[in-house]
mmCIF file of N, CA and C in Angstrom:
data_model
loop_
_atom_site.group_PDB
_atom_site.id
_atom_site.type_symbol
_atom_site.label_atom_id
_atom_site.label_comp_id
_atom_site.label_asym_id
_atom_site.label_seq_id
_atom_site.Cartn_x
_atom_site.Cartn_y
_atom_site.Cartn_z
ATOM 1 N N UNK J 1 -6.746 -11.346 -5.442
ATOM 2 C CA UNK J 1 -5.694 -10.494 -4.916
ATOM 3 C C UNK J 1 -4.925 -9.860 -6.061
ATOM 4 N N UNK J 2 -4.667 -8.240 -6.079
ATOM 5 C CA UNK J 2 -3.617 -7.900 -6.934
ATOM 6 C C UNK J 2 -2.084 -7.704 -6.166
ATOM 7 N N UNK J 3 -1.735 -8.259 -5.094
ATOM 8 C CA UNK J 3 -0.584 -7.630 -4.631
ATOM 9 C C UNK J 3 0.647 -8.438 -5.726
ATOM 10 N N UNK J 4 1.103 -7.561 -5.736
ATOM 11 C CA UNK J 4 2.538 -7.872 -6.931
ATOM 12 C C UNK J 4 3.871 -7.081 -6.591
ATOM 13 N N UNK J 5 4.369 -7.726 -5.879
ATOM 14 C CA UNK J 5 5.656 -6.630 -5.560
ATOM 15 C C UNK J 5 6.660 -6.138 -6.622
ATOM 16 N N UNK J 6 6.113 -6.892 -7.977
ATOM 17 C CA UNK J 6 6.553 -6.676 -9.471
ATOM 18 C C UNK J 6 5.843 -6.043 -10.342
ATOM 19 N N UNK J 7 4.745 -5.451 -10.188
ATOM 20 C CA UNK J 7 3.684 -5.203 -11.244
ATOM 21 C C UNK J 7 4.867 -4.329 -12.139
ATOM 22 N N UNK J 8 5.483 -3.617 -11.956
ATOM 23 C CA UNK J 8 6.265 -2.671 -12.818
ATOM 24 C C UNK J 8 7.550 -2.783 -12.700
ATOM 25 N N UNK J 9 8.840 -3.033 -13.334
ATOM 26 C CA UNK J 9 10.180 -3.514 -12.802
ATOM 27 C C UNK J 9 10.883 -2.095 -13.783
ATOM 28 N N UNK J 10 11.815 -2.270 -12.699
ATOM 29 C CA UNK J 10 13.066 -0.864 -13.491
ATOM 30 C C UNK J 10 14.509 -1.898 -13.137
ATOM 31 N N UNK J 11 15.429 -1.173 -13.816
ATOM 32 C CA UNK J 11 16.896 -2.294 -13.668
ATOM 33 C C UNK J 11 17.546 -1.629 -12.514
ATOM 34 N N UNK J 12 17.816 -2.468 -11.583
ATOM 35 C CA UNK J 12 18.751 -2.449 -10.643
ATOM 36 C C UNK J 12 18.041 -1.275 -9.843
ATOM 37 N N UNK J 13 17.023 -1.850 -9.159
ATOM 38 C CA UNK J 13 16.434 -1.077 -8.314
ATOM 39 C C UNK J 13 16.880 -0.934 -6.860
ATOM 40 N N UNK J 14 17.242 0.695 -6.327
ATOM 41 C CA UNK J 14 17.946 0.452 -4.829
ATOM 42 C C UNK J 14 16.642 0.526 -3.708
ATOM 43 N N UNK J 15 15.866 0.340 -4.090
ATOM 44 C CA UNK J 15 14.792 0.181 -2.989
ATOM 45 C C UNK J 15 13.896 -0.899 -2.997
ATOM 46 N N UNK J 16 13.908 -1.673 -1.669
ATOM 47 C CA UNK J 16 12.436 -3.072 -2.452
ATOM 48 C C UNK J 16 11.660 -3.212 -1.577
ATOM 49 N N UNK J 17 10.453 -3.476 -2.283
ATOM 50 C CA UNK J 17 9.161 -3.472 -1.322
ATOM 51 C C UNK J 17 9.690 -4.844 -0.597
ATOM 52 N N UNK J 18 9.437 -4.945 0.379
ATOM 53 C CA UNK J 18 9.734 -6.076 1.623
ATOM 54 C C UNK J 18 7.798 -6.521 2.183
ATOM 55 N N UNK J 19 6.632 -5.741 1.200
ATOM 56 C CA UNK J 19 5.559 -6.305 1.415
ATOM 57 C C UNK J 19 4.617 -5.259 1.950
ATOM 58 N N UNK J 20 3.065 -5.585 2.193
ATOM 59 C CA UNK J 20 2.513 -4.768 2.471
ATOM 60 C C UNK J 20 0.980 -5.199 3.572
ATOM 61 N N UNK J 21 0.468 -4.141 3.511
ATOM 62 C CA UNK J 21 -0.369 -4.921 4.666
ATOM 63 C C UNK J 21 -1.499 -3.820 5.424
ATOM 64 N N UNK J 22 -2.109 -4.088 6.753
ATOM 65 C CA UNK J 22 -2.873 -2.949 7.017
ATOM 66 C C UNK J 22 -2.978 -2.657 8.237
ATOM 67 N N UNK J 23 -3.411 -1.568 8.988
ATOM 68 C CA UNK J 23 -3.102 -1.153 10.240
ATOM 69 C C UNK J 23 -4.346 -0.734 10.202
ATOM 70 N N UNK J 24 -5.071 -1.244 11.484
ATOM 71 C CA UNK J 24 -5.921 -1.692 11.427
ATOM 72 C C UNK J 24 -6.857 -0.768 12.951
ATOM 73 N N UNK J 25 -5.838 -0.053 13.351
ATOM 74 C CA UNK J 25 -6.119 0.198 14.728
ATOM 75 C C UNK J 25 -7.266 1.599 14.802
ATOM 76 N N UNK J 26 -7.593 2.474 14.311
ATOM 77 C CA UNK J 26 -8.137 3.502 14.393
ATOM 78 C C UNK J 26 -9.090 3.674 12.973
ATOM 79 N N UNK J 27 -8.682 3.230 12.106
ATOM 80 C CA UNK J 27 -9.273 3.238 10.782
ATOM 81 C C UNK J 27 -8.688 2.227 9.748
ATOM 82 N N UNK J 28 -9.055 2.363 8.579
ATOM 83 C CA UNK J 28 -8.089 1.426 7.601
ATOM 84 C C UNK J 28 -7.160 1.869 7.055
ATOM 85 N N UNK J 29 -5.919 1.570 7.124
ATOM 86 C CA UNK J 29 -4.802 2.570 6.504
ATOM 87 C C UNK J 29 -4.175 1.225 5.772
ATOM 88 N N UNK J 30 -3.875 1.694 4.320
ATOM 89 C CA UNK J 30 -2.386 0.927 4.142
ATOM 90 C C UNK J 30 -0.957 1.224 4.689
ATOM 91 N N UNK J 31 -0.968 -0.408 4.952
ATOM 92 C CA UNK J 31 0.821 -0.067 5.165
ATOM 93 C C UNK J 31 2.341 -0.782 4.344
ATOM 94 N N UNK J 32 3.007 -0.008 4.043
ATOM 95 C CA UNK J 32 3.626 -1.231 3.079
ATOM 96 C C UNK J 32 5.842 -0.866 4.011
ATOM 97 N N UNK J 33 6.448 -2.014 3.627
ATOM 98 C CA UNK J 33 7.248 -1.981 4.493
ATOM 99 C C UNK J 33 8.486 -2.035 2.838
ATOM 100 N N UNK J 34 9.390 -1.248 3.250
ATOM 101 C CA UNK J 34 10.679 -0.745 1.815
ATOM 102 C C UNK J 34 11.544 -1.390 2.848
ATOM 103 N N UNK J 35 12.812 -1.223 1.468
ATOM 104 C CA UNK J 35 14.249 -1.758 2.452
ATOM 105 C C UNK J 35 14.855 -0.809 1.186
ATOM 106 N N UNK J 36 15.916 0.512 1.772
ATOM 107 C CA UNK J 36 16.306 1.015 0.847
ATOM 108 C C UNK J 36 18.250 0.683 1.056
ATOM 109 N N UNK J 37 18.716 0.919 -0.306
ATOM 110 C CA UNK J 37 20.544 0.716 -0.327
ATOM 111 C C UNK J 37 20.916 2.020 0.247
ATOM 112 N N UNK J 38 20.129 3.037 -0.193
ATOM 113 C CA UNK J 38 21.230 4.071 0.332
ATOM 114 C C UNK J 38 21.329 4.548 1.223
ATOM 115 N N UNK J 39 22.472 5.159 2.006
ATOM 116 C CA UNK J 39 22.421 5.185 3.551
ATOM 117 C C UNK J 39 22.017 6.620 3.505
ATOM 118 N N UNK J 40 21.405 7.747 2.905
ATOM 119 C CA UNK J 40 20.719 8.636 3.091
ATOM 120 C C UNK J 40 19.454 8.168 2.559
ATOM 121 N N UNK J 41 18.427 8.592 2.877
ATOM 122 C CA UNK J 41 16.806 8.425 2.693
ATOM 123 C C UNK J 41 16.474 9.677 2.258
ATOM 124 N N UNK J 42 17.018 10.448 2.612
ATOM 125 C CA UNK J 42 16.160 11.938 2.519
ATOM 126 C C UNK J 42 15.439 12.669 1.253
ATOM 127 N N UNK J 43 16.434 12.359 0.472
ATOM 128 C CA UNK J 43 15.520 12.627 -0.685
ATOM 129 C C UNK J 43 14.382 11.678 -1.574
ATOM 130 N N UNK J 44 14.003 10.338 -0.661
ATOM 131 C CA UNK J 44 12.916 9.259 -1.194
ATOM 132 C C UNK J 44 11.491 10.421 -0.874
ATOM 133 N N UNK J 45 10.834 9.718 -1.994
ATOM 134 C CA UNK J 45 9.399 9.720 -1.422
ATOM 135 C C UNK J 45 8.154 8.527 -2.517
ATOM 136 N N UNK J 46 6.982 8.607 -1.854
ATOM 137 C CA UNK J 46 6.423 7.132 -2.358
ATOM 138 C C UNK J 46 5.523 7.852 -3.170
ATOM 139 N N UNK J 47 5.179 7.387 -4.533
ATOM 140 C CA UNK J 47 3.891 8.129 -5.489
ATOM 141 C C UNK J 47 2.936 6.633 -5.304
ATOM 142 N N UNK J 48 1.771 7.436 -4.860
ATOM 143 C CA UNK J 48 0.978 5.685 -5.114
ATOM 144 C C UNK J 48 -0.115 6.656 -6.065
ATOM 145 N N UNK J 49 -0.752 5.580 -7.025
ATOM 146 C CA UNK J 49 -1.734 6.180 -8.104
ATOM 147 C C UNK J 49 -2.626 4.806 -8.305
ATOM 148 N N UNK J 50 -3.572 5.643 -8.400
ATOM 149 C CA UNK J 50 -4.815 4.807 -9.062
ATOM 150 C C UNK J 50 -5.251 5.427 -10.579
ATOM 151 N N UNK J 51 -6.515 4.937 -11.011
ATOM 152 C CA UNK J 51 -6.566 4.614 -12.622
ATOM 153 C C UNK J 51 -6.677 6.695 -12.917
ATOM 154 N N UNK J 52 -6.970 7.134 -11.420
ATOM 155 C CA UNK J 52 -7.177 8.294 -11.724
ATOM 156 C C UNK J 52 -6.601 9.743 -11.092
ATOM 157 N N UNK J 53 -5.583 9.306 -10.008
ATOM 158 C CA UNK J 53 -5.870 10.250 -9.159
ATOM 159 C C UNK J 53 -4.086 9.487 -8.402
ATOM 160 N N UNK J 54 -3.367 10.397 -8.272
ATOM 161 C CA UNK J 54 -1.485 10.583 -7.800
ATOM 162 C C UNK J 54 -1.592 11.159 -6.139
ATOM 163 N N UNK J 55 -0.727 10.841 -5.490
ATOM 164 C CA UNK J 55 -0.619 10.821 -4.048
ATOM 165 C C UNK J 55 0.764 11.307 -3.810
ATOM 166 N N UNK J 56 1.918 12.100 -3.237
ATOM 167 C CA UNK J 56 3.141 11.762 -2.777
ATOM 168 C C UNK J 56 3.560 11.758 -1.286
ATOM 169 N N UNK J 57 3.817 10.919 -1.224
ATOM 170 C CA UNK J 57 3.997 10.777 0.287
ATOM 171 C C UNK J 57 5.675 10.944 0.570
ATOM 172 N N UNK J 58 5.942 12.125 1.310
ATOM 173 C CA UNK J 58 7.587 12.399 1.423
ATOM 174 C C UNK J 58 8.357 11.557 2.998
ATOM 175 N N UNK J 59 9.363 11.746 2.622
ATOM 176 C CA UNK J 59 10.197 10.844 3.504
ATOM 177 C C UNK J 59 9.954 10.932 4.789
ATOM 178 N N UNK J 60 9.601 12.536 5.000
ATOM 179 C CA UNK J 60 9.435 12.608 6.374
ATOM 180 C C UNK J 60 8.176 12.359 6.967
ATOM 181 N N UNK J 61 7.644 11.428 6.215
ATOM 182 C CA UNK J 61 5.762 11.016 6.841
ATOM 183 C C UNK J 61 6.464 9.470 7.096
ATOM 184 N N UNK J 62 7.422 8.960 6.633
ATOM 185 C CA UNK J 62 8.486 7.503 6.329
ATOM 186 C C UNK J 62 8.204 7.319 7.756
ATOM 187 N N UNK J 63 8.127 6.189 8.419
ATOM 188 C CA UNK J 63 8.502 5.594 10.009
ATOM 189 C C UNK J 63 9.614 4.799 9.787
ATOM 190 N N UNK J 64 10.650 4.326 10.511
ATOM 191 C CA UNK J 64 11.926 3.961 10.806
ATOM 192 C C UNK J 64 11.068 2.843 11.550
ATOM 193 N N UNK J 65 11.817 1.426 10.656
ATOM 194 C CA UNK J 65 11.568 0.195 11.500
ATOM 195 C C UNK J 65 12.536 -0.632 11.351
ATOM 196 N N UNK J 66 12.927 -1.612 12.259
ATOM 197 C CA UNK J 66 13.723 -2.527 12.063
ATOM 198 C C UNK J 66 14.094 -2.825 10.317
ATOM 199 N N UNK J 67 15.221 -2.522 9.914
ATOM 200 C CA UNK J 67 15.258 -3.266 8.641
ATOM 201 C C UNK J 67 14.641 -2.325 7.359
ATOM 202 N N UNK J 68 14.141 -0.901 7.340
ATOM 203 C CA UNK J 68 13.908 -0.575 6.406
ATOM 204 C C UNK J 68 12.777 0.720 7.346
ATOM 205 N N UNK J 69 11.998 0.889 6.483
ATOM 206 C CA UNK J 69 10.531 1.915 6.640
ATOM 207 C C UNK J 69 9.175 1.499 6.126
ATOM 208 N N UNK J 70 8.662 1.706 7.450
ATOM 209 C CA UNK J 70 7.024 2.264 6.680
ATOM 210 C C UNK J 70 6.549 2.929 6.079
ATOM 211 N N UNK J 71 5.608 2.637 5.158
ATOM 212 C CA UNK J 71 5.180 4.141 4.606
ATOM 213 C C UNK J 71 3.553 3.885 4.724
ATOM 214 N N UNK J 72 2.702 4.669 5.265
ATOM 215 C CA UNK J 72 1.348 4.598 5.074
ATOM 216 C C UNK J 72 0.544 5.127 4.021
ATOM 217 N N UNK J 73 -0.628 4.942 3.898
ATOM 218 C CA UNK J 73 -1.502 5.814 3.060
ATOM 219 C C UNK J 73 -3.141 5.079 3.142
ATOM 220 N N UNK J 74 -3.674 6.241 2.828
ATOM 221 C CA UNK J 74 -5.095 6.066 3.749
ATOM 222 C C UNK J 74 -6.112 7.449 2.947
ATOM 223 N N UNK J 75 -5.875 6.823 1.335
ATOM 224 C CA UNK J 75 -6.235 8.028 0.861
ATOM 225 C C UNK J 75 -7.473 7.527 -0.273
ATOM 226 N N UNK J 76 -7.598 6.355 0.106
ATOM 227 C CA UNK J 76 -9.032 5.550 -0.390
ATOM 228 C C UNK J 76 -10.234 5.740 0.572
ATOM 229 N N UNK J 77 -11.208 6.050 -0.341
ATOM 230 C CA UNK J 77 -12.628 6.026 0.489
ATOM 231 C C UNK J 77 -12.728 4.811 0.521
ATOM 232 N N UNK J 78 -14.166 4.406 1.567
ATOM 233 C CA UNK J 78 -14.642 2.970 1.926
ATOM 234 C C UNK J 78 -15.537 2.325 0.541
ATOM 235 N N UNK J 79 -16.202 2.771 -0.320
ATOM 236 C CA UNK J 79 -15.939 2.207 -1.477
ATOM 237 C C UNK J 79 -14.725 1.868 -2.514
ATOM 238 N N UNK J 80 -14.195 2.130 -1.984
ATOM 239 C CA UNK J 80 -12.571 1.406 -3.260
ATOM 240 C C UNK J 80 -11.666 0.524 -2.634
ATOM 241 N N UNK J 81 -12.386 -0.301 -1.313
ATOM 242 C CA UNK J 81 -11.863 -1.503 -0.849
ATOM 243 C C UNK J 81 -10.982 -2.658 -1.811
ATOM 244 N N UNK J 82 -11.759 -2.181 -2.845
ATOM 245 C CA UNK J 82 -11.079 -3.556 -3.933
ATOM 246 C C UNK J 82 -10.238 -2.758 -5.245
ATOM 247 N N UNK J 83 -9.974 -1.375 -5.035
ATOM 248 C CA UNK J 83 -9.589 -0.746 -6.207
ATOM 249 C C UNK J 83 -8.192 -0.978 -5.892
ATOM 250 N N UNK J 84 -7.405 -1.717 -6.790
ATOM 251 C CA UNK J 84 -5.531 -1.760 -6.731
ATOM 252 C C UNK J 84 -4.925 -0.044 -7.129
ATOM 253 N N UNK J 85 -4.255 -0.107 -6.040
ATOM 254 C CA UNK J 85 -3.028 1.373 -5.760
ATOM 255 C C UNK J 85 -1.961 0.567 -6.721
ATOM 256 N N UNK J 86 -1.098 1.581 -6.684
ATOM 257 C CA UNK J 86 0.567 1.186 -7.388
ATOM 258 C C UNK J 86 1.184 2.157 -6.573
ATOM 259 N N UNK J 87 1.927 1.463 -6.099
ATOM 260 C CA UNK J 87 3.367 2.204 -5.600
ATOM 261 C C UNK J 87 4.559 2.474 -6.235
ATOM 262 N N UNK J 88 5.352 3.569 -6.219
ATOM 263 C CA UNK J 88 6.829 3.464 -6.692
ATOM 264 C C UNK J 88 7.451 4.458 -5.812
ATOM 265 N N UNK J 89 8.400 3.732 -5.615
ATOM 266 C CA UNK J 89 9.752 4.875 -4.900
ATOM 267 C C UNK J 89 10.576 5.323 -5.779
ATOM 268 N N UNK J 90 10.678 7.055 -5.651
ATOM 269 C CA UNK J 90 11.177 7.775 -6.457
ATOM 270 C C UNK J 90 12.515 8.630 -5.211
ATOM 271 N N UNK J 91 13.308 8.862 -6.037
ATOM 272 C CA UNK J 91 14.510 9.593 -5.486
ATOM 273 C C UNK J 91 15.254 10.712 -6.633
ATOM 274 N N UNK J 92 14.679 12.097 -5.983
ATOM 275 C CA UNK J 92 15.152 13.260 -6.922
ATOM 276 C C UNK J 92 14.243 12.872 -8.483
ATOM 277 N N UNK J 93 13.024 12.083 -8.287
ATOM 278 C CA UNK J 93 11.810 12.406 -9.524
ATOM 279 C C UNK J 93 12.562 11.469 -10.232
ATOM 280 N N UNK J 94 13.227 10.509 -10.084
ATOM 281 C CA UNK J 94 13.828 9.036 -10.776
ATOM 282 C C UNK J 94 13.291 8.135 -9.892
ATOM 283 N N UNK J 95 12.684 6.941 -10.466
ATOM 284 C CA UNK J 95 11.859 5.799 -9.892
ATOM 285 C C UNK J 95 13.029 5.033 -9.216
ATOM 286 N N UNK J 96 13.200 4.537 -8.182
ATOM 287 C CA UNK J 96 14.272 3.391 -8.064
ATOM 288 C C UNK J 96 13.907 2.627 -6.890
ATOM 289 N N UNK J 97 12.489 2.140 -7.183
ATOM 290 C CA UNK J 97 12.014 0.830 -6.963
ATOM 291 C C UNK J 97 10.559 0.288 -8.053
ATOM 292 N N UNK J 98 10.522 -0.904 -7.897
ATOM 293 C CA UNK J 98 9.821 -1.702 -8.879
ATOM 294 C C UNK J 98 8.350 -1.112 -7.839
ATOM 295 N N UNK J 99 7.533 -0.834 -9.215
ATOM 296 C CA UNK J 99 6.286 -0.867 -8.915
ATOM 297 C C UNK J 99 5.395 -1.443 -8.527
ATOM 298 N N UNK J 100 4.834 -1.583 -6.934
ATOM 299 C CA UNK J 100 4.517 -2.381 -6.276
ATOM 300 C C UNK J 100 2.917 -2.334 -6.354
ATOM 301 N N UNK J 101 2.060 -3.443 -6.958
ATOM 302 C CA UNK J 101 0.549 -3.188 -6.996
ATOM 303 C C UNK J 101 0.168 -3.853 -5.571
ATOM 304 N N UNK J 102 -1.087 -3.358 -5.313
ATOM 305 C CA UNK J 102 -2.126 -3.954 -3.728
ATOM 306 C C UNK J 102 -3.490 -3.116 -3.551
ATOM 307 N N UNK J 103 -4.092 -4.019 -2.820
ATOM 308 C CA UNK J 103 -5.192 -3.162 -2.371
ATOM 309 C C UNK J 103 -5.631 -3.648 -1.129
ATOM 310 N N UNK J 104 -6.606 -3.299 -0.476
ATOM 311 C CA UNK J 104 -7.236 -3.543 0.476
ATOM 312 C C UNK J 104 -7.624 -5.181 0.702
ATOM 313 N N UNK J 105 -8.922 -5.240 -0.189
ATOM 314 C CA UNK J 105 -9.280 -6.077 -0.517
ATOM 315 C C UNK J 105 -7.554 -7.645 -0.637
ATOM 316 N N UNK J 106 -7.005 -7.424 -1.298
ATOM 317 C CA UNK J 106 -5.540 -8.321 -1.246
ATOM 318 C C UNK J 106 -5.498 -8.618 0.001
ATOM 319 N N UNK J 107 -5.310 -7.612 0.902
ATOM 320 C CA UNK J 107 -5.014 -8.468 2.275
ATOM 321 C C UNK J 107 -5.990 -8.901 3.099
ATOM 322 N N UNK J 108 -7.627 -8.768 3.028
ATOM 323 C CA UNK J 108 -8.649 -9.269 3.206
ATOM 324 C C UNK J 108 -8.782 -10.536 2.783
ATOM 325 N N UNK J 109 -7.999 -10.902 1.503
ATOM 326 C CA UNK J 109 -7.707 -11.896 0.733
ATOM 327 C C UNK J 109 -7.026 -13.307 1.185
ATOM 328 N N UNK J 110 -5.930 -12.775 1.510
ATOM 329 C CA UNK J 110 -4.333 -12.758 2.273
ATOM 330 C C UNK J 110 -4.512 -13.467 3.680
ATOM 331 N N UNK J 111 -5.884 -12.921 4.413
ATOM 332 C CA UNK J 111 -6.113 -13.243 5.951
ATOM 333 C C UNK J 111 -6.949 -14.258 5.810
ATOM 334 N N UNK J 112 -7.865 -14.725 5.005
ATOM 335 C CA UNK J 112 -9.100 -15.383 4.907
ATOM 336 C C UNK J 112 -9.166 -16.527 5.534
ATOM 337 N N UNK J 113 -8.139 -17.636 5.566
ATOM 338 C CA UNK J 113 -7.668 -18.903 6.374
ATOM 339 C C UNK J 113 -7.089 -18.500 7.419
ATOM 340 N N UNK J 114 -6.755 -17.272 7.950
ATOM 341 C CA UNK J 114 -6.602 -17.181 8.954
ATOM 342 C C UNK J 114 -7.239 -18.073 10.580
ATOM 343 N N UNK J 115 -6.512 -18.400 11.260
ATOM 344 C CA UNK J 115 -7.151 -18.813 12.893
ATOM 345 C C UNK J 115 -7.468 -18.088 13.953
ATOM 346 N N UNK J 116 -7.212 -16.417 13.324
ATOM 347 C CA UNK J 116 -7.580 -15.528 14.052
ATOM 348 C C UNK J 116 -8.910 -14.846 14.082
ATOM 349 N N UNK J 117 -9.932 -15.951 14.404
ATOM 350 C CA UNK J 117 -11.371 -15.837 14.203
ATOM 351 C C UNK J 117 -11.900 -14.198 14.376
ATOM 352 N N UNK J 118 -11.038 -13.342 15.176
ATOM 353 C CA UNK J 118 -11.737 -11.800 15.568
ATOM 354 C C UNK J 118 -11.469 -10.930 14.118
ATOM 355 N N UNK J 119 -9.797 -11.247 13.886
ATOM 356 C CA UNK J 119 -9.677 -10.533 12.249
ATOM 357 C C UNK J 119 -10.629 -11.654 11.315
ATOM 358 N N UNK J 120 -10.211 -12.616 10.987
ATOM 359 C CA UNK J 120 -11.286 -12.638 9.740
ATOM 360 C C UNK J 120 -12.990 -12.128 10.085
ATOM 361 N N UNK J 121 -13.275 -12.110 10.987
ATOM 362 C CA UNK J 121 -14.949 -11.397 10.873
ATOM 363 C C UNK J 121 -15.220 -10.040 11.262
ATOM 364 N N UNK J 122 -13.657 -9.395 11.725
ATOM 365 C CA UNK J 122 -13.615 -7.673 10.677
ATOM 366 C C UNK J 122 -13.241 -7.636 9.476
ATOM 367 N N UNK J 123 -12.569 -8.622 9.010
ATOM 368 C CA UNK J 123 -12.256 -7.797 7.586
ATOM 369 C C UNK J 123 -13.419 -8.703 7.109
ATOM 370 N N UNK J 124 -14.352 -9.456 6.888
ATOM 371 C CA UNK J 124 -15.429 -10.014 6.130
ATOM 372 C C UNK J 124 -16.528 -8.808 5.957
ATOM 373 N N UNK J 125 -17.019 -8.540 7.198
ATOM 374 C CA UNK J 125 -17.401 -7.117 7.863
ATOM 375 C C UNK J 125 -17.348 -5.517 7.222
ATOM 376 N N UNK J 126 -15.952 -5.400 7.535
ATOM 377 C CA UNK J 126 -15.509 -4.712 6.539
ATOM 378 C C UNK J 126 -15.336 -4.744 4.747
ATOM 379 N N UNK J 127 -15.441 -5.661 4.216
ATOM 380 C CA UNK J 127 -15.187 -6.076 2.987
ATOM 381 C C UNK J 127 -16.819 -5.734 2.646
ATOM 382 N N UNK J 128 -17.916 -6.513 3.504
ATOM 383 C CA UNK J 128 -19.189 -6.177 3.330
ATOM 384 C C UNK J 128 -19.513 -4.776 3.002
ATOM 385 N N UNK J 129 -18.896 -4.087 3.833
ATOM 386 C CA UNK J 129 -19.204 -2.565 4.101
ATOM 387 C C UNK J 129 -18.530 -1.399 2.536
ATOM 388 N N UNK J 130 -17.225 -2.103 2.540
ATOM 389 C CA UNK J 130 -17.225 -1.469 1.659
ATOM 390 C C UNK J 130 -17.466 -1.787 0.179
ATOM 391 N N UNK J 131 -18.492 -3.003 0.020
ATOM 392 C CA UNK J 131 -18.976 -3.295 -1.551
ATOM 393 C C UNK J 131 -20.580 -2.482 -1.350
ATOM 394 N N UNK J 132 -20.546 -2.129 0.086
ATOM 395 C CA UNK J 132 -22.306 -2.011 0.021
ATOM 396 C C UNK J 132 -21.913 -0.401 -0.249
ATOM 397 N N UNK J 133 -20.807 0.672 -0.009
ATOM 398 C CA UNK J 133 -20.521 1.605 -0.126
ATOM 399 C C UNK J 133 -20.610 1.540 -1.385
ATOM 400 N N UNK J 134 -19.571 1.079 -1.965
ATOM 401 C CA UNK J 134 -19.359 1.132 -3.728
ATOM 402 C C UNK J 134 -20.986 1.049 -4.638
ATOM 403 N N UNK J 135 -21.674 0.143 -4.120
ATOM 404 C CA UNK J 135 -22.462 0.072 -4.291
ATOM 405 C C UNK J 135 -23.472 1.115 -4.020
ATOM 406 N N UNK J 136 -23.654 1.872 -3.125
ATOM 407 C CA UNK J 136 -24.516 2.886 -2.711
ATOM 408 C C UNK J 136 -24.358 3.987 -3.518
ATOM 409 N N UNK J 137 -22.651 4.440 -3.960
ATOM 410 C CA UNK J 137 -22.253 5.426 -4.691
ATOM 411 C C UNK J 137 -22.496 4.934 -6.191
ATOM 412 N N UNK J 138 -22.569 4.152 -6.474
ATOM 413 C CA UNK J 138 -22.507 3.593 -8.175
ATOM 414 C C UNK J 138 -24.697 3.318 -8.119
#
């Protein structure tokens, strides 16, 4: 697993990852859940990056949940099941949350002892699928 809700720290950060995870219902999407200080949001948005390639996801893609926001992203092919994203929340192009690492694979990880015999033998399934992808492309 790479999930690290620390991989990258800034001082006195007003936003914190509260964790992350996957939604599972139509396709594979990440989902990761913030808790921000300031009582406007509007100018947040989330940069997630890999070793090669920047994403921004703006506030208004954000879902409103109990206690903070969602933010999704679903911008990995089915070979990069195991490739770690980084997250950071930025406000007005200033970072002000700690850089949050994860991947797919992490919460495939995460579920494995699970007792929910139907998820662990989709995500095994799935995990299969996407090393045989990676594999097909490499």
């Amino acid at each position: 697993t790479v999930q690290n809700v620390a991989y990258k720290t800034i001082d006195n950060p007003t936003v914190t990852w509260k964790g992350g995870g996957l939604n599972l219902v139509d396709a594979v999407t990440m989902r990761f859940k913030i808790s921000a200080d300031s009582a406007s949001c509007e100018n947040l948005e989330v940069k997630v990056e890999t070793d090669d390639r920047i994403w921004t996801i703006p506030f208004e893609a954000f879902t409103e949940t109990t206690g903070g926001y969602y933010v999704y992203f679903s911008g990995l092919n089915a070979g990069e099941m195991s490739e770690p994203v980084y997250l950071t929340v930025y406000e007005n192009d200033e970072a002000v949350s700690n850089t949050l690492s994860y991947s797919i694979e992490s919460y495939a990880y995460s579920k494995q002892n699970s007792t929910d015999t139907n998820l662990t033998n989709l995500l095994e399934a799935m995990m299969k699928y996407g090393n045989a992808a990676y594999a097909y492309a490499n």
